[in-house]
């Protein structure tokens, strides 16, 4: 059975590894919810400083450029907040410092729905396997959401215990729910297009790929364009 999520959560937090990840993973959903009045925040764990094949690029310059690109995308999507943790790209560790930081953001923003990468999705056909930072972010986020943020004796210095209701994991091989993004697919494509440092050409290929992926999910969901997620009901 296809489950289409129609309800718009009041407060949303999306936690991803790199500056372009939220837009690629769930930009249509974030735009739809922000447009419907939700307070949508995005947390980006690393600075993205290694995201290039060009050995002559200065990593600090690239990190700055990518933050600018992400800021541009955030304005397009109508985000309420975009926050950078600034960990070194490619070196994110699922340690208690990262989990404490994620817990503090969850307790501070009190989101009903949290989005992040599905860390169990490793191999996507023969062409791609999931980036280490994505897997690390996904597992750290899951552990931060349950039980850590909900129980007061975990990281007591990180704020008052809070349980998010729902986690939606993107980039999953086992989607269980979909969000209809037909009305915001153009916003998603525009947001992904902001990350000019991440494609060698004018980005036409990326724009087509984003559209095709959402169209494929749309077919599974019975709508024009969709984004699919593994849903976890955490309580609340
Ligand atoms: Zn990434």
Coordinates of C-alpha atoms and ligand atoms in Angstrom, one line a residue:
X1 CA 0.0 0.0 0.0
X2 CA 1.2 3.5 -0.9
X3 CA 1.2 5.9 2.0
X4 CA 1.2 9.5 1.0
X5 CA 2.1 11.9 3.8
X6 CA -0.4 14.8 3.7
X7 CA 0.0 16.3 7.1
X8 CA 2.4 19.2 7.5
X9 CA 4.5 19.1 10.7
X10 CA 4.7 22.5 12.6
X11 CA 8.4 22.2 13.2
X12 CA 10.9 20.2 11.1
X13 CA 14.6 19.5 11.4
X14 CA 16.7 18.0 8.5
X15 CA 20.1 16.7 9.5
X16 CA 22.6 16.0 6.7
X17 CA 26.3 15.6 6.1
X18 CA 27.2 18.0 3.2
X19 CA 25.9 21.4 2.1
X20 CA 24.0 20.0 -1.0
X21 CA 22.6 16.9 0.7
X22 CA 19.3 18.3 2.1
X23 CA 18.3 19.8 -1.3
X24 CA 19.2 16.6 -3.2
X25 CA 17.6 14.3 -0.6
X26 CA 14.4 16.1 0.4
X27 CA 14.3 19.6 -1.1
X28 CA 10.8 19.1 -2.5
X29 CA 9.4 18.1 0.9
X30 CA 11.2 20.9 2.7
X31 CA 9.9 23.5 0.2
X32 CA 6.4 22.1 0.4
X33 CA 6.3 22.2 4.2
X34 CA 8.0 25.6 4.5
X35 CA 5.5 26.9 1.9
X36 CA 2.6 25.5 4.0
X37 CA 3.9 27.4 7.1
X38 CA 6.1 24.9 8.8
X39 CA 9.2 26.1 10.6
X40 CA 11.9 24.2 8.8
X41 CA 15.5 24.0 10.0
X42 CA 18.5 22.4 8.3
X43 CA 21.6 21.2 10.1
X44 CA 24.7 20.5 8.0
X45 CA 27.4 18.5 9.8
X46 CA 30.5 18.9 7.6
X47 CA 32.0 21.9 5.8
X48 CA 32.1 20.0 2.5
X49 CA 35.7 21.2 1.9
X50 CA 36.8 18.0 0.1
X51 CA 33.9 17.9 -2.4
X52 CA 35.9 18.5 -5.6
X53 CA 38.1 16.6 -8.1
X54 CA 40.3 19.7 -8.6
X55 CA 43.6 19.5 -6.7
X56 CA 44.2 23.2 -7.2
X57 CA 41.1 24.3 -5.3
X58 CA 41.7 25.7 -1.8
X59 CA 39.6 23.6 0.7
X60 CA 38.8 26.7 2.8
X61 CA 37.7 28.6 -0.3
X62 CA 35.5 25.6 -1.3
X63 CA 34.0 25.4 2.1
X64 CA 33.1 29.1 2.0
X65 CA 31.7 28.8 -1.5
X66 CA 29.6 25.8 -0.6
X67 CA 28.2 27.6 2.5
X68 CA 27.2 30.4 0.2
X69 CA 25.6 28.0 -2.3
X70 CA 23.7 26.3 0.5
X71 CA 22.5 29.7 1.8
X72 CA 21.1 30.6 -1.6
X73 CA 19.3 27.2 -1.7
X74 CA 17.9 27.8 1.8
X75 CA 16.4 31.1 0.7
X76 CA 14.8 29.4 -2.3
X77 CA 13.2 26.7 -0.1
X78 CA 12.0 29.2 2.5
X79 CA 14.0 27.7 5.4
X80 CA 13.6 29.2 8.9
X81 CA 17.2 28.3 9.7
X82 CA 20.3 26.7 8.3
X83 CA 23.1 25.8 10.8
X84 CA 26.6 24.5 10.0
X85 CA 28.5 22.3 12.5
X86 CA 31.7 22.6 10.4
X87 CA 33.2 19.1 10.9
X88 CA 35.9 18.3 8.5
X89 CA 34.5 16.8 5.3
X90 CA 35.0 13.0 5.0
X91 CA 36.1 12.7 8.7
X92 CA 32.8 12.7 10.5
X93 CA 32.9 10.3 13.5
X94 CA 29.9 8.8 15.1
X95 CA 31.1 9.7 18.6
X96 CA 29.5 11.0 21.7
X97 CA 30.5 14.6 20.9
X98 CA 28.5 14.4 17.6
X99 CA 25.6 12.7 19.2
X100 CA 25.6 15.3 22.1
X101 CA 25.5 18.1 19.5
X102 CA 22.7 16.5 17.6
X103 CA 20.8 16.0 20.8
X104 CA 21.2 19.7 21.8
X105 CA 19.8 20.8 18.4
X106 CA 16.8 18.4 18.7
X107 CA 16.1 19.6 22.3
X108 CA 16.5 23.2 21.3
X109 CA 14.3 23.2 18.2
X110 CA 11.8 20.5 19.3
X111 CA 10.9 19.3 15.8
X112 CA 7.9 17.0 15.3
X113 CA 9.6 15.5 12.3
X114 CA 13.3 14.9 11.7
X115 CA 14.7 14.0 8.3
X116 CA 18.1 12.5 7.7
X117 CA 19.9 9.9 5.6
X118 CA 19.1 6.2 5.9
X119 CA 22.5 4.8 7.1
X120 CA 21.5 1.2 6.2
X121 CA 21.4 2.0 2.5
X122 CA 24.9 1.3 1.3
X123 CA 24.9 0.0 -2.3
X124 CA 22.9 1.7 -5.0
X125 CA 23.4 -0.6 -8.0
X126 CA 26.9 -0.9 -9.4
X127 CA 27.5 2.8 -9.8
X128 CA 27.4 4.3 -6.3
X129 CA 27.8 3.3 -2.7
X130 CA 26.8 5.6 0.1
X131 CA 29.3 8.2 1.3
X132 CA 30.8 7.5 4.7
X133 CA 29.7 10.9 6.1
X134 CA 26.1 10.1 5.0
X135 CA 26.2 6.7 6.9
X136 CA 27.8 8.3 9.9
X137 CA 25.2 11.1 10.0
X138 CA 22.4 8.7 9.7
X139 CA 23.5 6.4 12.6
X140 CA 24.4 9.3 14.9
X141 CA 21.1 11.0 14.2
X142 CA 19.1 7.8 14.9
X143 CA 20.9 7.3 18.2
X144 CA 20.4 11.0 19.1
X145 CA 16.7 10.8 18.4
X146 CA 16.1 7.6 20.4
X147 CA 16.8 7.2 23.1
X148 CA 19.3 10.0 23.8
X149 CA 17.3 13.2 23.2
X150 CA 14.2 11.7 25.0
X151 CA 15.9 10.7 28.2
X152 CA 17.2 13.3 30.7
X153 CA 20.2 11.4 31.8
X154 CA 21.7 11.3 28.3
X155 CA 23.7 14.5 27.8
X156 CA 22.0 16.5 30.6
X157 CA 24.0 19.6 29.6
X158 CA 22.3 19.5 26.2
X159 CA 18.9 20.8 27.2
X160 CA 15.6 19.5 28.4
X161 CA 14.6 16.0 27.2
X162 CA 12.4 15.9 24.2
X163 CA 11.1 13.1 21.9
X164 CA 10.6 13.9 18.2
X165 CA 7.5 12.1 16.9
X166 CA 8.7 10.9 13.5
X167 CA 11.9 10.3 11.6
X168 CA 11.9 10.2 7.8
X169 CA 15.0 8.7 6.3
X170 CA 15.9 9.6 2.7
X171 CA 18.1 7.9 0.2
X172 CA 16.5 4.6 1.4
X173 CA 16.3 1.4 -0.4
X174 CA 13.1 0.6 1.6
X175 CA 10.8 3.6 1.4
X176 CA 7.5 3.2 3.3
X177 CA 6.0 6.7 2.8
X178 CA 6.1 9.3 0.1
X179 CA 5.6 13.1 0.0
X180 CA 3.9 14.5 -3.1
X181 CA 6.3 17.2 -4.4
X182 CA 4.6 17.9 -7.7
X183 CA 4.0 21.5 -6.6
X184 CA 7.6 22.0 -5.5
X185 CA 9.7 20.0 -7.9
X186 CA 10.8 23.2 -9.6
X187 CA 11.9 24.6 -6.3
X188 CA 13.9 21.4 -5.6
X189 CA 15.6 21.5 -9.0
X190 CA 16.4 25.2 -8.4
X191 CA 17.8 24.5 -5.0
X192 CA 20.0 21.7 -6.2
X193 CA 21.2 24.0 -9.1
X194 CA 22.6 26.4 -6.5
X195 CA 25.4 24.0 -5.7
X196 CA 27.4 25.0 -8.7
X197 CA 30.7 23.8 -7.2
X198 CA 29.4 20.2 -7.3
X199 CA 28.9 19.8 -11.1
X200 CA 31.5 20.3 -13.8
X201 CA 29.1 21.5 -16.5
X202 CA 26.1 23.9 -16.4
X203 CA 24.2 21.4 -14.2
X204 CA 21.8 20.3 -16.9
X205 CA 22.5 16.6 -16.2
X206 CA 21.9 17.1 -12.5
X207 CA 18.6 18.9 -13.1
X208 CA 17.5 16.1 -15.3
X209 CA 18.6 13.4 -12.8
X210 CA 16.7 15.1 -9.9
X211 CA 13.5 15.3 -12.0
X212 CA 13.8 11.7 -13.1
X213 CA 14.4 10.4 -9.6
X214 CA 11.3 12.2 -8.3
X215 CA 9.3 11.1 -11.2
X216 CA 10.2 7.5 -10.5
X217 CA 9.2 7.9 -6.9
X218 CA 6.0 9.6 -8.1
X219 CA 5.2 6.6 -10.2
X220 CA 5.4 4.4 -7.1
X221 CA 3.3 6.9 -5.1
X222 CA 0.7 7.5 -7.9
X223 CA 1.5 11.2 -8.2
X224 CA 3.5 13.3 -10.6
X225 CA 6.7 13.8 -8.5
X226 CA 7.4 12.4 -5.1
X227 CA 10.2 11.9 -2.5
X228 CA 10.2 8.5 -0.7
X229 CA 11.3 7.9 2.9
X230 CA 11.6 5.1 5.5
X231 CA 9.4 6.3 8.3
X232 CA 10.0 5.6 12.0
X233 CA 7.4 6.5 14.5
X234 CA 9.3 7.4 17.6
X235 CA 6.5 8.3 19.9
X236 CA 5.6 11.7 21.4
Ligands
LIG1 ZN1 26.8 14.3 0.6

